[in-house]
């Protein structure tokens, strides 16, 4: 059974940093693209970032570029999102989601974690 | 950026009704359109991929159609457990984007 478990969320002051983790199980993690998607309270889904199966290719939404960094450790089956210079508008539940194994399917998000809440407030 | 516009934003329906949710893309996306269901306090669940392809384990009352810029999610014979928000998502153009969501309330 595919499982994705996020952790690392919490309350942080504006300008602060946080690192989210997503631990995967039930599939060969190193074969798949992985994504981060966020959802502000009461709002819709917004894509944040993606990373190639071997970490060689990373992409970001414009509103996090230069502040967030996605990475992965395939030996630990874990995806990360380092978030710096956090702003109030970054407050959201952050989900990790599995993309495809092949390039053409990379953006089909077939499994999602339960999410971790990040609150940016003073 | 490809903007996805869903309609309606909200619908209140009775059990056994047929429901249709539409998703319109600001530019052609072929069939790279997927549908998700998100129940309260849960993560999204993939319902339909590539406009019309079914997903294992998803009830057959859920179906999708469309291509290019206009897409439809149909729920036949609605059940109480279908109360949720529904989102479309395109994977054709970077960045990937989602519709604003349609919330279904069961009367």
Coordinates of N, CA, C and O in Angstrom, one line a residue, chain A residues 35 37 39 43-47 50 59-61 65 95 104-115, chain B residues 34 36 38 41-46 48-50 87 89-101:
Chain A
X35 N 6.1 15.7 -5.7 CA 5.6 17.1 -5.7 C 5.2 17.5 -4.3 O 4.9 16.7 -3.4
X37 N 2.3 20.3 -2.9 CA 1.1 21.1 -3.2 C 0.6 21.6 -1.8 O 0.6 20.9 -0.8
X39 N -2.4 24.1 0.4 CA -3.8 24.5 0.5 C -4.0 25.4 1.7 O -3.9 25.0 2.9
X43 N -9.3 27.3 1.3 CA -9.0 27.6 -0.1 C -8.7 26.4 -0.9 O -8.8 25.2 -0.4
X44 N -8.3 26.6 -2.2 CA -8.1 25.5 -3.1 C -6.6 25.0 -3.1 O -5.8 25.5 -2.3
X45 N -6.4 24.1 -4.0 CA -5.1 23.5 -4.1 C -4.1 24.3 -5.0 O -4.6 24.8 -6.1
X46 N -2.9 24.4 -4.6 CA -1.9 25.2 -5.4 C -0.6 24.4 -5.4 O -0.1 24.0 -4.4
X47 N -0.1 24.2 -6.6 CA 1.1 23.5 -6.8 C 2.3 24.3 -6.3 O 2.4 25.5 -6.6
X50 N 8.3 20.4 -7.7 CA 8.4 19.0 -8.1 C 9.9 18.7 -8.2 O 10.7 19.6 -8.4
X59 N 11.7 22.0 -10.0 CA 10.9 23.1 -10.5 C 10.1 23.7 -9.4 O 9.7 23.0 -8.4
X60 N 9.8 25.0 -9.5 CA 9.1 25.7 -8.4 C 8.0 26.7 -9.0 O 8.2 27.2 -10.1
X61 N 7.0 26.9 -8.2 CA 6.1 28.0 -8.6 C 6.8 29.3 -8.3 O 7.7 29.4 -7.5
X65 N 9.9 30.6 -5.6 CA 11.2 30.5 -6.2 C 12.2 31.4 -5.4 O 11.9 32.6 -5.1
X95 N 1.0 19.3 1.3 CA 0.8 17.9 0.9 C 2.0 17.5 0.1 O 2.4 18.3 -0.8
X104 N 6.6 11.5 -19.1 CA 5.3 11.9 -19.7 C 4.2 11.9 -18.6 O 3.2 12.6 -18.8
X105 N 4.4 11.1 -17.6 CA 3.3 11.0 -16.6 C 3.7 11.8 -15.3 O 3.1 11.7 -14.3
X106 N 4.8 12.6 -15.4 CA 5.4 13.1 -14.1 C 4.5 14.0 -13.3 O 4.7 14.0 -12.1
X107 N 3.5 14.6 -13.9 CA 2.6 15.5 -13.2 C 1.2 14.9 -12.9 O 0.3 15.7 -12.5
X108 N 1.1 13.6 -13.0 CA -0.2 13.0 -12.6 C 0.0 12.6 -11.1 O 0.8 11.8 -10.8
X109 N -0.7 13.3 -10.3 CA -0.5 13.1 -8.8 C -1.5 12.0 -8.3 O -2.6 12.3 -8.0
X110 N -1.0 10.8 -8.2 CA -1.9 9.7 -7.9 C -2.1 9.4 -6.5 O -3.1 8.7 -6.1
X111 N -1.1 9.7 -5.6 CA -1.2 9.5 -4.2 C -0.8 10.7 -3.4 O 0.2 11.4 -3.8
X112 N -1.5 11.0 -2.4 CA -1.2 12.2 -1.6 C -1.1 11.8 -0.1 O -1.7 10.9 0.4
X113 N -0.2 12.5 0.6 CA -0.1 12.4 2.0 C -1.3 13.1 2.7 O -2.1 13.7 2.1
X114 N -1.3 13.0 4.1 CA -2.3 13.6 4.9 C -2.1 15.1 5.1 O -3.0 15.8 5.5
X115 N -0.9 15.6 4.8 CA -0.6 17.0 4.9 C -0.1 17.4 6.3 O -0.3 16.7 7.3
Chain B
X34 N -7.3 16.0 -15.0 CA -7.6 14.9 -14.0 C -8.5 15.5 -13.0 O -8.6 16.7 -12.8
X36 N -10.1 15.2 -8.9 CA -9.8 14.8 -7.5 C -11.0 15.1 -6.7 O -11.8 16.1 -6.9
X38 N -12.0 15.7 -2.6 CA -11.4 16.0 -1.3 C -12.5 16.1 -0.3 O -13.3 17.1 -0.3
X41 N -11.4 17.6 5.8 CA -10.2 17.1 6.7 C -9.5 15.9 6.1 O -8.9 15.2 6.9
X42 N -9.6 15.7 4.8 CA -8.9 14.6 4.2 C -8.0 15.2 3.0 O -8.2 16.3 2.6
X43 N -7.1 14.4 2.6 CA -6.3 14.8 1.4 C -7.0 14.4 0.1 O -7.9 13.6 0.1
X44 N -6.6 15.1 -1.0 CA -7.3 14.8 -2.3 C -7.1 13.3 -2.7 O -6.0 12.7 -2.4
X45 N -8.1 12.8 -3.4 CA -8.0 11.5 -3.9 C -8.3 11.5 -5.4 O -9.2 12.2 -5.9
X46 N -7.4 10.8 -6.2 CA -7.6 10.8 -7.6 C -8.8 10.0 -8.0 O -9.0 8.9 -7.6
X48 N -10.4 10.5 -11.6 CA -10.4 10.3 -13.0 C -9.1 10.8 -13.5 O -8.6 11.9 -13.1
X49 N -8.4 10.1 -14.4 CA -7.1 10.6 -15.0 C -7.3 10.7 -16.5 O -8.1 10.0 -17.1
X50 N -6.5 11.7 -17.1 CA -6.5 11.9 -18.5 C -8.0 12.0 -19.1 O -8.3 11.3 -20.0
X87 N -11.9 18.9 -7.5 CA -11.0 19.8 -8.2 C -10.6 19.1 -9.5 O -10.3 17.9 -9.6
X89 N -7.5 19.4 -12.5 CA -6.0 19.6 -12.5 C -5.5 19.3 -13.9 O -5.8 18.3 -14.4
X90 N -4.7 20.3 -14.4 CA -4.1 20.0 -15.7 C -2.6 19.8 -15.6 O -1.9 20.4 -14.8
X91 N -2.1 18.8 -16.4 CA -0.7 18.4 -16.3 C -0.1 18.6 -17.7 O 1.0 18.1 -18.0
X92 N -0.7 19.4 -18.6 CA -0.2 19.6 -19.9 C 0.9 20.7 -20.0 O 1.9 20.5 -20.7
X93 N 0.6 21.8 -19.3 CA 1.5 22.9 -19.3 C 2.1 23.3 -18.0 O 1.4 23.1 -17.0
X94 N 3.3 23.8 -18.0 CA 4.0 24.2 -16.8 C 3.6 25.7 -16.5 O 3.7 26.5 -17.4
X95 N 3.3 26.1 -15.3 CA 3.2 25.2 -14.1 C 1.9 24.4 -14.1 O 0.9 24.9 -14.7
X96 N 1.8 23.3 -13.5 CA 0.6 22.5 -13.3 C -0.4 23.4 -12.5 O 0.1 24.1 -11.6
X97 N -1.6 23.4 -12.8 CA -2.6 24.2 -12.1 C -3.9 23.4 -11.8 O -4.1 22.3 -12.3
X98 N -4.6 23.9 -10.8 CA -5.9 23.3 -10.4 C -7.0 24.3 -10.6 O -6.8 25.5 -10.6
X99 N -8.2 23.8 -10.8 CA -9.4 24.6 -10.7 C -9.7 25.1 -9.3 O -9.0 24.6 -8.4
X100 N -10.6 26.0 -9.2 CA -10.8 26.6 -7.9 C -11.6 25.7 -7.0 O -11.8 26.0 -5.8
X101 N -12.2 24.6 -7.5 CA -12.9 23.7 -6.7 C -14.4 23.9 -6.8 O -14.9 25.0 -7.0

